[in-house]
mmCIF file of C-alpha atoms and ligand atoms in Angstrom:
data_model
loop_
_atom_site.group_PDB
_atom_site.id
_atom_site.type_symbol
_atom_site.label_atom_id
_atom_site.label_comp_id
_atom_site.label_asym_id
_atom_site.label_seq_id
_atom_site.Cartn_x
_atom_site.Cartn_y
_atom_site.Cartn_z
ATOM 1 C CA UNK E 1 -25.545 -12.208 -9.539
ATOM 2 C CA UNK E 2 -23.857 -11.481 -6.519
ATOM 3 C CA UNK E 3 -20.130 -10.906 -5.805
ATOM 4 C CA UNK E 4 -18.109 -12.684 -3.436
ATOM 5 C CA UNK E 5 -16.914 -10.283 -0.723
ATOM 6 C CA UNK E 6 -12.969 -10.655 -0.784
ATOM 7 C CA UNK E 7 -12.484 -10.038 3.375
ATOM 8 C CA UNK E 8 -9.511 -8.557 3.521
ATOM 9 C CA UNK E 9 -9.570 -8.177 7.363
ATOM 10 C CA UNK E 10 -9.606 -11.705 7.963
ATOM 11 C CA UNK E 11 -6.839 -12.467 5.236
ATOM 12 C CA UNK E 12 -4.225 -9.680 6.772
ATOM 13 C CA UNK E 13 -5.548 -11.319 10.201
ATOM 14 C CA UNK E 14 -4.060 -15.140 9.417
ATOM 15 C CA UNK E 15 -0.910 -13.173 7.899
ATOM 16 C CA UNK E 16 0.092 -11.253 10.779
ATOM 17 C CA UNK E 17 -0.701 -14.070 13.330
ATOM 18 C CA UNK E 18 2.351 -15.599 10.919
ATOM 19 C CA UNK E 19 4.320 -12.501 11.068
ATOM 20 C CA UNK E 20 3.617 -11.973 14.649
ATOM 21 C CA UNK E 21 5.184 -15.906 14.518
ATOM 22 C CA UNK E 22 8.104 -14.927 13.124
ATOM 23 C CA UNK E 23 8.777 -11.633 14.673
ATOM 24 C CA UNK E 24 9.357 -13.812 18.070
ATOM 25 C CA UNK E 25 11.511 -15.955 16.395
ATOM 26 C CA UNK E 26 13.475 -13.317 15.559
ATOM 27 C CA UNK E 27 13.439 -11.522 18.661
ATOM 28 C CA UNK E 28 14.527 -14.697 20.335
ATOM 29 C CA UNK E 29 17.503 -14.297 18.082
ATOM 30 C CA UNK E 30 18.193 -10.932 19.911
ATOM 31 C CA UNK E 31 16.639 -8.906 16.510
ATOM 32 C CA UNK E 32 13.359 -7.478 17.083
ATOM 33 C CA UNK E 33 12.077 -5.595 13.965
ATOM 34 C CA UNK E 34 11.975 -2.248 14.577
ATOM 35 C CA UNK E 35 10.611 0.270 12.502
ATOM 36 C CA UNK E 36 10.200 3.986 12.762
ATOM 37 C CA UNK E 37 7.443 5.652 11.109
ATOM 38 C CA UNK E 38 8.525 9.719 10.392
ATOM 39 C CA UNK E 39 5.556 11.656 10.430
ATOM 40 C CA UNK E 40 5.324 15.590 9.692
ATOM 41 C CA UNK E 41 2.763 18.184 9.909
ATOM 42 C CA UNK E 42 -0.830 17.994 11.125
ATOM 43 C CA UNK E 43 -2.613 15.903 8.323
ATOM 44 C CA UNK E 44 -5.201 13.967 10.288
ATOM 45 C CA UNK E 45 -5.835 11.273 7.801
ATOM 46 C CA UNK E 46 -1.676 10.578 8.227
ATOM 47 C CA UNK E 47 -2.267 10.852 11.477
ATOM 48 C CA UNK E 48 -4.822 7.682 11.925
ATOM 49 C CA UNK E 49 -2.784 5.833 9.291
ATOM 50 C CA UNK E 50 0.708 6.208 11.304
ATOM 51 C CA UNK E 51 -1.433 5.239 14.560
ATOM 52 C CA UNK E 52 -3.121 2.133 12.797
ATOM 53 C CA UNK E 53 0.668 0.990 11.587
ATOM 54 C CA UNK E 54 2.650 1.737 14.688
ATOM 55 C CA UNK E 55 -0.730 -0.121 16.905
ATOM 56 C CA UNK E 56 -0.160 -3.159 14.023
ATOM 57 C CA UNK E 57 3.432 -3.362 14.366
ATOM 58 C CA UNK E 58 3.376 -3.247 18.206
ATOM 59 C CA UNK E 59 0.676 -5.954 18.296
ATOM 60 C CA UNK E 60 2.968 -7.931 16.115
ATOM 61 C CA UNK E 61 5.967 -7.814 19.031
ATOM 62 C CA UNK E 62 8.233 -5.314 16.466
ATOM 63 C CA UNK E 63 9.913 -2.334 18.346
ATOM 64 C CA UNK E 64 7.621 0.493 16.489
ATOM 65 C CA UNK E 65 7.873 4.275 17.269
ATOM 66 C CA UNK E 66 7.362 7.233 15.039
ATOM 67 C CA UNK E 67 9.138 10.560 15.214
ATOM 68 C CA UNK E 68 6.699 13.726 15.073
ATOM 69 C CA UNK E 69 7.731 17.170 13.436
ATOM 70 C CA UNK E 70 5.914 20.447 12.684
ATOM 71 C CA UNK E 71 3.981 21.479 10.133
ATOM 72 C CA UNK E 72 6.929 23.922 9.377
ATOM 73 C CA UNK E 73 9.449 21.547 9.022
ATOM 74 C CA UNK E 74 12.402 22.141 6.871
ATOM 75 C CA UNK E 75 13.519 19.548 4.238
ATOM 76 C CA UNK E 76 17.761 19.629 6.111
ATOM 77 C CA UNK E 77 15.693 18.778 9.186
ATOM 78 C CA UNK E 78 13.798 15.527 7.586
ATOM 79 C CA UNK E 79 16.938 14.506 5.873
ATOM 80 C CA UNK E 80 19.087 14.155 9.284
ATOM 81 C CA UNK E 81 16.391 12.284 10.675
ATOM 82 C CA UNK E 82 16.596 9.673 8.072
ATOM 83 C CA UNK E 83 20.153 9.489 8.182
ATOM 84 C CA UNK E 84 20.401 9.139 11.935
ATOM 85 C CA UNK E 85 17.899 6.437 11.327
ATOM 86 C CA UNK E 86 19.441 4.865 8.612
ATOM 87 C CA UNK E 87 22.857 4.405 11.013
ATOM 88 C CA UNK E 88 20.739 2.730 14.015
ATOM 89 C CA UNK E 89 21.400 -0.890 14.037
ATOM 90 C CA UNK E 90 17.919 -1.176 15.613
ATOM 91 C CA UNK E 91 15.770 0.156 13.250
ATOM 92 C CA UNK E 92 15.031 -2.440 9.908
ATOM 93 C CA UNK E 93 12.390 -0.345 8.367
ATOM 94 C CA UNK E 94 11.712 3.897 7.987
ATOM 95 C CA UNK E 95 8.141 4.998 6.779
ATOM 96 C CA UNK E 96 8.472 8.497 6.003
ATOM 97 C CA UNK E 97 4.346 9.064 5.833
ATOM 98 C CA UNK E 98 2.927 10.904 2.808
ATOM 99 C CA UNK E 99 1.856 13.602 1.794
ATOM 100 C CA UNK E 100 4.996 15.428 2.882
ATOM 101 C CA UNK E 101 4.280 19.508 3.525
ATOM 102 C CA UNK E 102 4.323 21.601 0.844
ATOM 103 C CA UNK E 103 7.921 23.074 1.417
ATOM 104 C CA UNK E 104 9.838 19.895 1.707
ATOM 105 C CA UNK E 105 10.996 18.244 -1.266
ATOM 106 C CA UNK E 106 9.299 14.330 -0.792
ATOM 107 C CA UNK E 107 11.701 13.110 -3.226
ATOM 108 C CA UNK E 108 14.803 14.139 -1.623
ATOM 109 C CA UNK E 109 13.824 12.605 1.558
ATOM 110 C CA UNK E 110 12.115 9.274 -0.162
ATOM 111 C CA UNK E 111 15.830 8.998 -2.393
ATOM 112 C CA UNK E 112 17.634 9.319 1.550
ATOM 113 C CA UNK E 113 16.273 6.524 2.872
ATOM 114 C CA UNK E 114 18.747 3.227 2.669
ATOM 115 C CA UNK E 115 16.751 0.754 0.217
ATOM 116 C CA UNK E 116 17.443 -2.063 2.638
ATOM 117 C CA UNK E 117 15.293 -0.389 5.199
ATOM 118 C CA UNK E 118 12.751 1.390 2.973
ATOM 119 C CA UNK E 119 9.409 -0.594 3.982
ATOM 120 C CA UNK E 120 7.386 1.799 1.545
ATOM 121 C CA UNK E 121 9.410 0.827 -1.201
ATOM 122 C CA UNK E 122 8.806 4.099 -2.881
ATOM 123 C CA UNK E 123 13.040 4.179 -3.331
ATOM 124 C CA UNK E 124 14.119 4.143 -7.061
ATOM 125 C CA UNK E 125 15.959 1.212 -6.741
ATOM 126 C CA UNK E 126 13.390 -0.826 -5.065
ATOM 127 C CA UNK E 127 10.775 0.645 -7.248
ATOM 128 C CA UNK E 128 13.345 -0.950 -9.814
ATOM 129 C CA UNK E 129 12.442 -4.201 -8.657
ATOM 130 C CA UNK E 130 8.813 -3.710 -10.297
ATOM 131 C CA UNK E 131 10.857 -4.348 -13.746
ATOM 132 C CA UNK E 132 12.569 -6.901 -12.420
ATOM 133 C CA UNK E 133 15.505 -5.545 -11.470
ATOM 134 C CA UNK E 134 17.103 -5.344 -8.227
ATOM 135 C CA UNK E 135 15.194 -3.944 -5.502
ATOM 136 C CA UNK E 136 13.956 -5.797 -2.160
ATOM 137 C CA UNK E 137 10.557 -4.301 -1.165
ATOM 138 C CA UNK E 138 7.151 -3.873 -3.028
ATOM 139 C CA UNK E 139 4.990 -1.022 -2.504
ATOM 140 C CA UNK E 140 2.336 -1.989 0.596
ATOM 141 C CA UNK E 141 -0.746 -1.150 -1.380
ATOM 142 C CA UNK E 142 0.034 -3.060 -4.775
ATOM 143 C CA UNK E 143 1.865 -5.722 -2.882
ATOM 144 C CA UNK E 144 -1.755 -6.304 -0.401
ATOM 145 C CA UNK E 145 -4.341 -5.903 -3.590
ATOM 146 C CA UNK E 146 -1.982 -8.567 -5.268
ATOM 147 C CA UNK E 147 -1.798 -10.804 -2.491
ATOM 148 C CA UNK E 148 -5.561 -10.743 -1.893
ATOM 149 C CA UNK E 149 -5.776 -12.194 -5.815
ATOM 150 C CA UNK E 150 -3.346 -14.533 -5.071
ATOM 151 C CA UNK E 151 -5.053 -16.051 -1.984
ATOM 152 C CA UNK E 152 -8.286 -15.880 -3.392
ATOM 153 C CA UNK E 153 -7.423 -17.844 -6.113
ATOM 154 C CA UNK E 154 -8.308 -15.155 -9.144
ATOM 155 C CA UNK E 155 -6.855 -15.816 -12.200
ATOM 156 C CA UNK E 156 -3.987 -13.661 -13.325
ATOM 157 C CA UNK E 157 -2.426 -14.649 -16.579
ATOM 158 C CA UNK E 158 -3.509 -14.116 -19.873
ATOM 159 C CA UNK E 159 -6.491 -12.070 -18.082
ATOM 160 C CA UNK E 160 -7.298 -8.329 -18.855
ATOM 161 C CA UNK E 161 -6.493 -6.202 -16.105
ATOM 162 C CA UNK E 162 -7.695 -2.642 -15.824
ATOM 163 C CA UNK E 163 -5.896 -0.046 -13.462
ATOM 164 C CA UNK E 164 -7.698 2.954 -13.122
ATOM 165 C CA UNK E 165 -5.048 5.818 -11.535
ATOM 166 C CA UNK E 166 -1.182 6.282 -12.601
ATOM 167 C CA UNK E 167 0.110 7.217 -9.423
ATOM 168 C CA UNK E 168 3.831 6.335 -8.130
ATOM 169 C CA UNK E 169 2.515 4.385 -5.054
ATOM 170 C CA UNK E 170 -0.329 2.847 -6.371
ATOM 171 C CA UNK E 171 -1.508 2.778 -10.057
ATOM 172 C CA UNK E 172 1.824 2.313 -11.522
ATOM 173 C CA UNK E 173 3.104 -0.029 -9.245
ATOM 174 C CA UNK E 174 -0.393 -2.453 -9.260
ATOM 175 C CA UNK E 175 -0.130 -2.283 -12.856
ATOM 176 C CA UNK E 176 3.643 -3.190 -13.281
ATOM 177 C CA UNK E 177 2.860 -6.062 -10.590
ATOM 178 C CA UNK E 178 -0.139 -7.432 -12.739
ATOM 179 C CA UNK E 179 2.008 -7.522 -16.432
ATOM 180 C CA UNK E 180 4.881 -9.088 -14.111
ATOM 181 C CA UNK E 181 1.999 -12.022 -13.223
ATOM 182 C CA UNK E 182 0.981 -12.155 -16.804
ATOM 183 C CA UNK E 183 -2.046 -9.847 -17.341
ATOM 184 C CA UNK E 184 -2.693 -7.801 -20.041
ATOM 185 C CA UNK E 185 -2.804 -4.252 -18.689
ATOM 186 C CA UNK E 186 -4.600 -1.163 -19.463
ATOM 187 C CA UNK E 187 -3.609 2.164 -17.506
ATOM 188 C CA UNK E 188 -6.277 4.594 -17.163
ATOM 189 C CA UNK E 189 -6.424 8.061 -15.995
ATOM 190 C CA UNK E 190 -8.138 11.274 -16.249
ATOM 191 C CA UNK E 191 -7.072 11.919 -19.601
ATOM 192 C CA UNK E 192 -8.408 8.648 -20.949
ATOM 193 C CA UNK E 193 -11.163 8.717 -23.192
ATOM 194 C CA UNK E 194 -14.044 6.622 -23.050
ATOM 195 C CA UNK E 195 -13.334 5.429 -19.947
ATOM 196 C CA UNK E 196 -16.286 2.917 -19.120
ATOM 197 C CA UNK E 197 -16.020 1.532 -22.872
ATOM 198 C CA UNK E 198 -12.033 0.717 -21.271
ATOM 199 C CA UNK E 199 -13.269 -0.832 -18.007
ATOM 200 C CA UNK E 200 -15.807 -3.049 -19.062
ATOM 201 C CA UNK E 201 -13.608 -4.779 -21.312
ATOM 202 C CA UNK E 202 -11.546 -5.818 -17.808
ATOM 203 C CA UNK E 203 -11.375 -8.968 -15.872
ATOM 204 C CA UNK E 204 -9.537 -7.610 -13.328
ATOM 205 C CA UNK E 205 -10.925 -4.294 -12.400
ATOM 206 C CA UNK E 206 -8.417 -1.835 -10.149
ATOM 207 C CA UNK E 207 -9.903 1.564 -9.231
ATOM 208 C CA UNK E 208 -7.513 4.029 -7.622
ATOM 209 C CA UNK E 209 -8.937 7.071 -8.352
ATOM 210 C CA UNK E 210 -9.276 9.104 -4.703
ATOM 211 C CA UNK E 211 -13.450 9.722 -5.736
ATOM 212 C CA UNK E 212 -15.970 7.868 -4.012
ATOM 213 C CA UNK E 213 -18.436 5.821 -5.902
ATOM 214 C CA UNK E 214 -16.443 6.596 -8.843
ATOM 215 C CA UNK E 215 -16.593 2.807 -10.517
ATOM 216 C CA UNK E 216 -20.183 1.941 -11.171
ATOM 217 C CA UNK E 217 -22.422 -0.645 -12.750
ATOM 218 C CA UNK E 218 -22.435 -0.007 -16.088
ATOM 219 C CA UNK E 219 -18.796 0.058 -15.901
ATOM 220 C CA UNK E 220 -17.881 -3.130 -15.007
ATOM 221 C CA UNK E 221 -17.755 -6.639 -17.133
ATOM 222 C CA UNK E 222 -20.338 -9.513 -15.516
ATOM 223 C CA UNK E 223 -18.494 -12.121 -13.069
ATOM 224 C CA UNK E 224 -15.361 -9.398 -13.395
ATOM 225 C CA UNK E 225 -13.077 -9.267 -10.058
ATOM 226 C CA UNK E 226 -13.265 -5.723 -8.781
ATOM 227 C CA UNK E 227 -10.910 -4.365 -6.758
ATOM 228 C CA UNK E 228 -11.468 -0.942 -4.728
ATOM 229 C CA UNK E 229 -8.284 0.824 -3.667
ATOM 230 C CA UNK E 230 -9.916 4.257 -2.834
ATOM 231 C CA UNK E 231 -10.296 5.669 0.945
ATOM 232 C CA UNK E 232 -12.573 8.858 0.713
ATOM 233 C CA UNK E 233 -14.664 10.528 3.111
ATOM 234 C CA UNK E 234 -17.173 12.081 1.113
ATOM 235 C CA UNK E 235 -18.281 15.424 2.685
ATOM 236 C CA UNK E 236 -21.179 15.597 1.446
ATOM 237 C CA UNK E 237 -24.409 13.586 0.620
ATOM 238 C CA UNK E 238 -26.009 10.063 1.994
ATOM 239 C CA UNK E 239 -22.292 8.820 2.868
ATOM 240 C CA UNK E 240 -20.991 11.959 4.315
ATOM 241 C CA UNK E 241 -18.371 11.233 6.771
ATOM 242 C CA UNK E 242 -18.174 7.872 5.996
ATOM 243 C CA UNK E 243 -15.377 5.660 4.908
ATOM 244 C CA UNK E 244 -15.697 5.212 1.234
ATOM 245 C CA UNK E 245 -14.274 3.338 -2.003
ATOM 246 C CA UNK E 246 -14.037 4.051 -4.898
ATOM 247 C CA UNK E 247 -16.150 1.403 -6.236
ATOM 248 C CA UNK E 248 -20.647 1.806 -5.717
ATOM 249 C CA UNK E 249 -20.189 -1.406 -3.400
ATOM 250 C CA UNK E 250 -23.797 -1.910 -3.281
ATOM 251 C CA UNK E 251 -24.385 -1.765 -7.442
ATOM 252 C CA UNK E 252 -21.297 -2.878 -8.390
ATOM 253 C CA UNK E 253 -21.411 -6.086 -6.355
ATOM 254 C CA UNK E 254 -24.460 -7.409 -8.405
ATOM 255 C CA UNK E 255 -22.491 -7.367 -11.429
ATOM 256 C CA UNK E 256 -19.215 -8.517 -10.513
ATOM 257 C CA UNK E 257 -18.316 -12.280 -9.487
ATOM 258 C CA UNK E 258 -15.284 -11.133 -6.572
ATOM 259 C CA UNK E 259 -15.037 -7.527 -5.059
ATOM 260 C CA UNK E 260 -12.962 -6.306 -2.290
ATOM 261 C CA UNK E 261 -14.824 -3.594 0.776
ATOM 262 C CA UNK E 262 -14.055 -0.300 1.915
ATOM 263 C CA UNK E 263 -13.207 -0.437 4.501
ATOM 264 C CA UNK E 264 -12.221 -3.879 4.867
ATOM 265 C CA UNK E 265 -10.542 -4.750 2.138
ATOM 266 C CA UNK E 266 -6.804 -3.484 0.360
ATOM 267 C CA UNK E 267 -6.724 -1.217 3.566
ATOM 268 C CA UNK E 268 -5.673 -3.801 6.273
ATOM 269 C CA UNK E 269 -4.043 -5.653 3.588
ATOM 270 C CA UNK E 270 -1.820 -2.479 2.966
ATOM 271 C CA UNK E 271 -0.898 -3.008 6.807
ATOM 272 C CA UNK E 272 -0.134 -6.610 5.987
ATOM 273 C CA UNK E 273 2.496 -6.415 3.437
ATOM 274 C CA UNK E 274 4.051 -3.308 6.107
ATOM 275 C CA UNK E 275 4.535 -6.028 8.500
ATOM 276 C CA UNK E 276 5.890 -8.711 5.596
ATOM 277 C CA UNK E 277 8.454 -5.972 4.721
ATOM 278 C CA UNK E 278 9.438 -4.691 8.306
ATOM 279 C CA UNK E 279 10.331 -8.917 8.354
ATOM 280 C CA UNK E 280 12.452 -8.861 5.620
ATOM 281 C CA UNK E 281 13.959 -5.906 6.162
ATOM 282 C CA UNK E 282 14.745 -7.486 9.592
ATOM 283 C CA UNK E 283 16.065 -10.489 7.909
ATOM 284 C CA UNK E 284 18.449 -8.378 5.366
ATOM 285 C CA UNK E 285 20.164 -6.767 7.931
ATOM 286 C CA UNK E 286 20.763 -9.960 9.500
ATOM 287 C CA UNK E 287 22.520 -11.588 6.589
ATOM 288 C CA UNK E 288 24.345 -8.617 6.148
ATOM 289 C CA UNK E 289 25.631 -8.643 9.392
ATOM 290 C CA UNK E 290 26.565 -12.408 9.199
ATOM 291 C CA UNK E 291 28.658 -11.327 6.285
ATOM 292 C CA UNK E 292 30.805 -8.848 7.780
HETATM 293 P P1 NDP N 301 -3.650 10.108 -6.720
HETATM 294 O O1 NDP N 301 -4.533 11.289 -6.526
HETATM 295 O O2 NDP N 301 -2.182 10.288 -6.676
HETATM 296 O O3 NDP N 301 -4.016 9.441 -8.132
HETATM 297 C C1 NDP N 301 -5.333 9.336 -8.584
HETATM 298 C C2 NDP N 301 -5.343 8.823 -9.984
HETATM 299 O O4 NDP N 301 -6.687 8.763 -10.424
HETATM 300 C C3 NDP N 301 -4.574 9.716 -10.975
HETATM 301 O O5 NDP N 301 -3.750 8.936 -11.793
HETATM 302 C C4 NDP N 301 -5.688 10.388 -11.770
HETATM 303 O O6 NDP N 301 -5.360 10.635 -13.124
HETATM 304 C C5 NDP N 301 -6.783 9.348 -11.717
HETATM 305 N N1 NDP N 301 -8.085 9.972 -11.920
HETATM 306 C C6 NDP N 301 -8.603 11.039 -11.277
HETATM 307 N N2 NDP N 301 -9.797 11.367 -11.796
HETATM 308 C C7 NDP N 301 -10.034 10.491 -12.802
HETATM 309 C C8 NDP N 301 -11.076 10.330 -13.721
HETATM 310 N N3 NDP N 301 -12.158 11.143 -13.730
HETATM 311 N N4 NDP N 301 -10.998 9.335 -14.622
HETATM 312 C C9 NDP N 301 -9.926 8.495 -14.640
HETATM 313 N N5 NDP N 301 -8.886 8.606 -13.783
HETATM 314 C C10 NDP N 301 -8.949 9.604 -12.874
HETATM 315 O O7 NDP N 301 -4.138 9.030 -5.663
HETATM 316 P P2 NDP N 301 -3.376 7.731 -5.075
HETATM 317 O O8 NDP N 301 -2.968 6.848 -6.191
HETATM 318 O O9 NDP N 301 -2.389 8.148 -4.077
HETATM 319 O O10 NDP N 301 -4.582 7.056 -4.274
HETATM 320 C C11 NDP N 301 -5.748 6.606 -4.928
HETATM 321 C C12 NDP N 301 -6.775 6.228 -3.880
HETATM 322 O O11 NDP N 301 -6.252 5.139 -3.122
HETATM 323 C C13 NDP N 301 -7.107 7.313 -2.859
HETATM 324 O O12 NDP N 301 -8.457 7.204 -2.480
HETATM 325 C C14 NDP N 301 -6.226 6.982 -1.691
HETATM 326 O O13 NDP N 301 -6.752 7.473 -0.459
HETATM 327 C C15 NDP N 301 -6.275 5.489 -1.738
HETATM 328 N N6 NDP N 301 -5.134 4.829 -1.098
HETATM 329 C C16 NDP N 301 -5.429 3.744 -0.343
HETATM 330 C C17 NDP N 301 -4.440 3.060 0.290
HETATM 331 C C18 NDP N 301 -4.807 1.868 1.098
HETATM 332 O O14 NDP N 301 -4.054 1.475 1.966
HETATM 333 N N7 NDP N 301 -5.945 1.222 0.817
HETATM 334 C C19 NDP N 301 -3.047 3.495 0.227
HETATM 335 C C20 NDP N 301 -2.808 4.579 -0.691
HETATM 336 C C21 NDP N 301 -3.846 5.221 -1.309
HETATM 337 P P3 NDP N 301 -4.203 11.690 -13.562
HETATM 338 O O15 NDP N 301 -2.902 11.007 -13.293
HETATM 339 O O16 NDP N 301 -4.465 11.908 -15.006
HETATM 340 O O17 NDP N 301 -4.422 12.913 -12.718
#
């Protein structure tokens, strides 16, 4: 058996040829979406992600800049950069790009940002929304694996889904978004026992684990839909420098019916739903301007 390669380049391609659509519409209104992306420190994986959103939302006609700041950067200084941001009429969306450094406290500056412009949807009250509660934006990662089971047509409900990670921007999140569509859902993480006996049981298969080649044969159900969150750059061995899933693509894909590539797959998907929520963060402000 072979799987059938979920492309998620060409997918995010047809949905930002509708945002890019819509963007002029809007600008024609006299609102472009703007959004600033607040990077910090000299990670250089944040580095080519911040480059890879801002290049996305230029191409897409949104007014995209990021503000830089040292590696030394104090949490006061972060905090009145999201507030000055938060009062500019021009900017719909702040990214503050993760990890933060070690001596700021992430939190603090994730709580600052106004929920109506917080495209990450990492706030508490948009991370509310996952329960059904109020909140406007979806995290870009869950939202962009979800959509790609949408589009492709994968059944949801009354399935088994297996998430493999608890994190706050992607495990938790993906698995809140799969019980909301009617899965059954497992959480798994490194304190789970048995883990392969858990997997193989799932018809949905999530990995986000941060460990390349982590998901393998043996671990997966035949015809199961296997999606690979991961981006690793092994240091070591055949794949050494290369980008990498979590998922043995090559094995894995003989056993499953539907599985998503690294790269290619949840990555520009993630950039996707950044562009969907930059929109309707554009659109918020809008109504709430009509309103006052
Ligand atoms: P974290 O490191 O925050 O979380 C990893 C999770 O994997 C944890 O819950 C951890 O368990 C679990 N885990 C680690 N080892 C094992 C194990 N041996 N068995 C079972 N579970 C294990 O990572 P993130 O959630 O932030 O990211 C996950 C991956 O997704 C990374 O590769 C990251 O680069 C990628 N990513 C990709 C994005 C994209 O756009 N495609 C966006 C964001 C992330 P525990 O909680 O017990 O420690």
């Amino acid at each position: 058996m072979s799987a059938k390669i979920i492309d998620g380049t060409a997918m995010a391609k047809r949905l930002r040829a509708a945002y890019t659509a819509r963007a002029e519409a809007l600008a024609a209104q006299g609102h472009r979406p703007g959004l600033t992306v607040v990077i910090a420190g000299d990670n250089p994986a944040s580095r080519v992600y911040v480059r890879n959103k801002i290049k996305a939302c230029t191409e897409a006609g949104f007014d995209s800049r990021d503000t830089e700041f040292p590696e030394d950067v104090s949490t006061a200084t972060l905090l009145a950069e999201v507030e000055r941001l938060n009062n500019d009429s021009k900017v719909h969306g702040i990214l503050v790009q993760l990890p933060l450094p070690p001596q700021v406290d992430a939190e603090a500056v994730t709580a600052a940002i106004a929920p109506h412009k917080d495209v990450d949807g990492f706030h508490a009250i948009n991370l509310g929304g996952l329960f059904g509660l109020a909140g406007d934006f979806v995290p870009c990662t869950p939202a962009g694996a979800m959509e790609m089971l949408r589009q492709e047509g994968i059944p949801i409900e009354g399935r088994h889904a297996v998430v493999i990670g608890r994190s706050n921007i992607v495990g938790k999140p993906m698995a809140l978004l799969l019980l909301q569509a009617g899965a059954t859902v497992t959480i798994c993480h490194s304190k789970t026992v048995d883990l392969p006996a858990m997997t193989r049981q799932a018809d949905i298969l999530v990995a986000a684990v941060g460990k390349a080649d982590f998901v393998t044969a043996d671990m997966v159900k035949p015809g199961a839909c296997v999606i690979d969150v991961g981006i690793n750059r092994p240091e070591s061995g055949p794949k050494a420098g290369k980008l990498t899933g979590d998922v043995d693509f090559a094995a894995v894909s003989q056993v499953a019916g539907w599985i998503t590539p690294v790269p290619g797959g949840v990555g520009p998907m993630t950039i996707a739903m950044l562009l969907a929520n930059t929109i309707k963060a554009t659109e918020i402000a809008l109504q709430k301007a009509a309103k006052t």
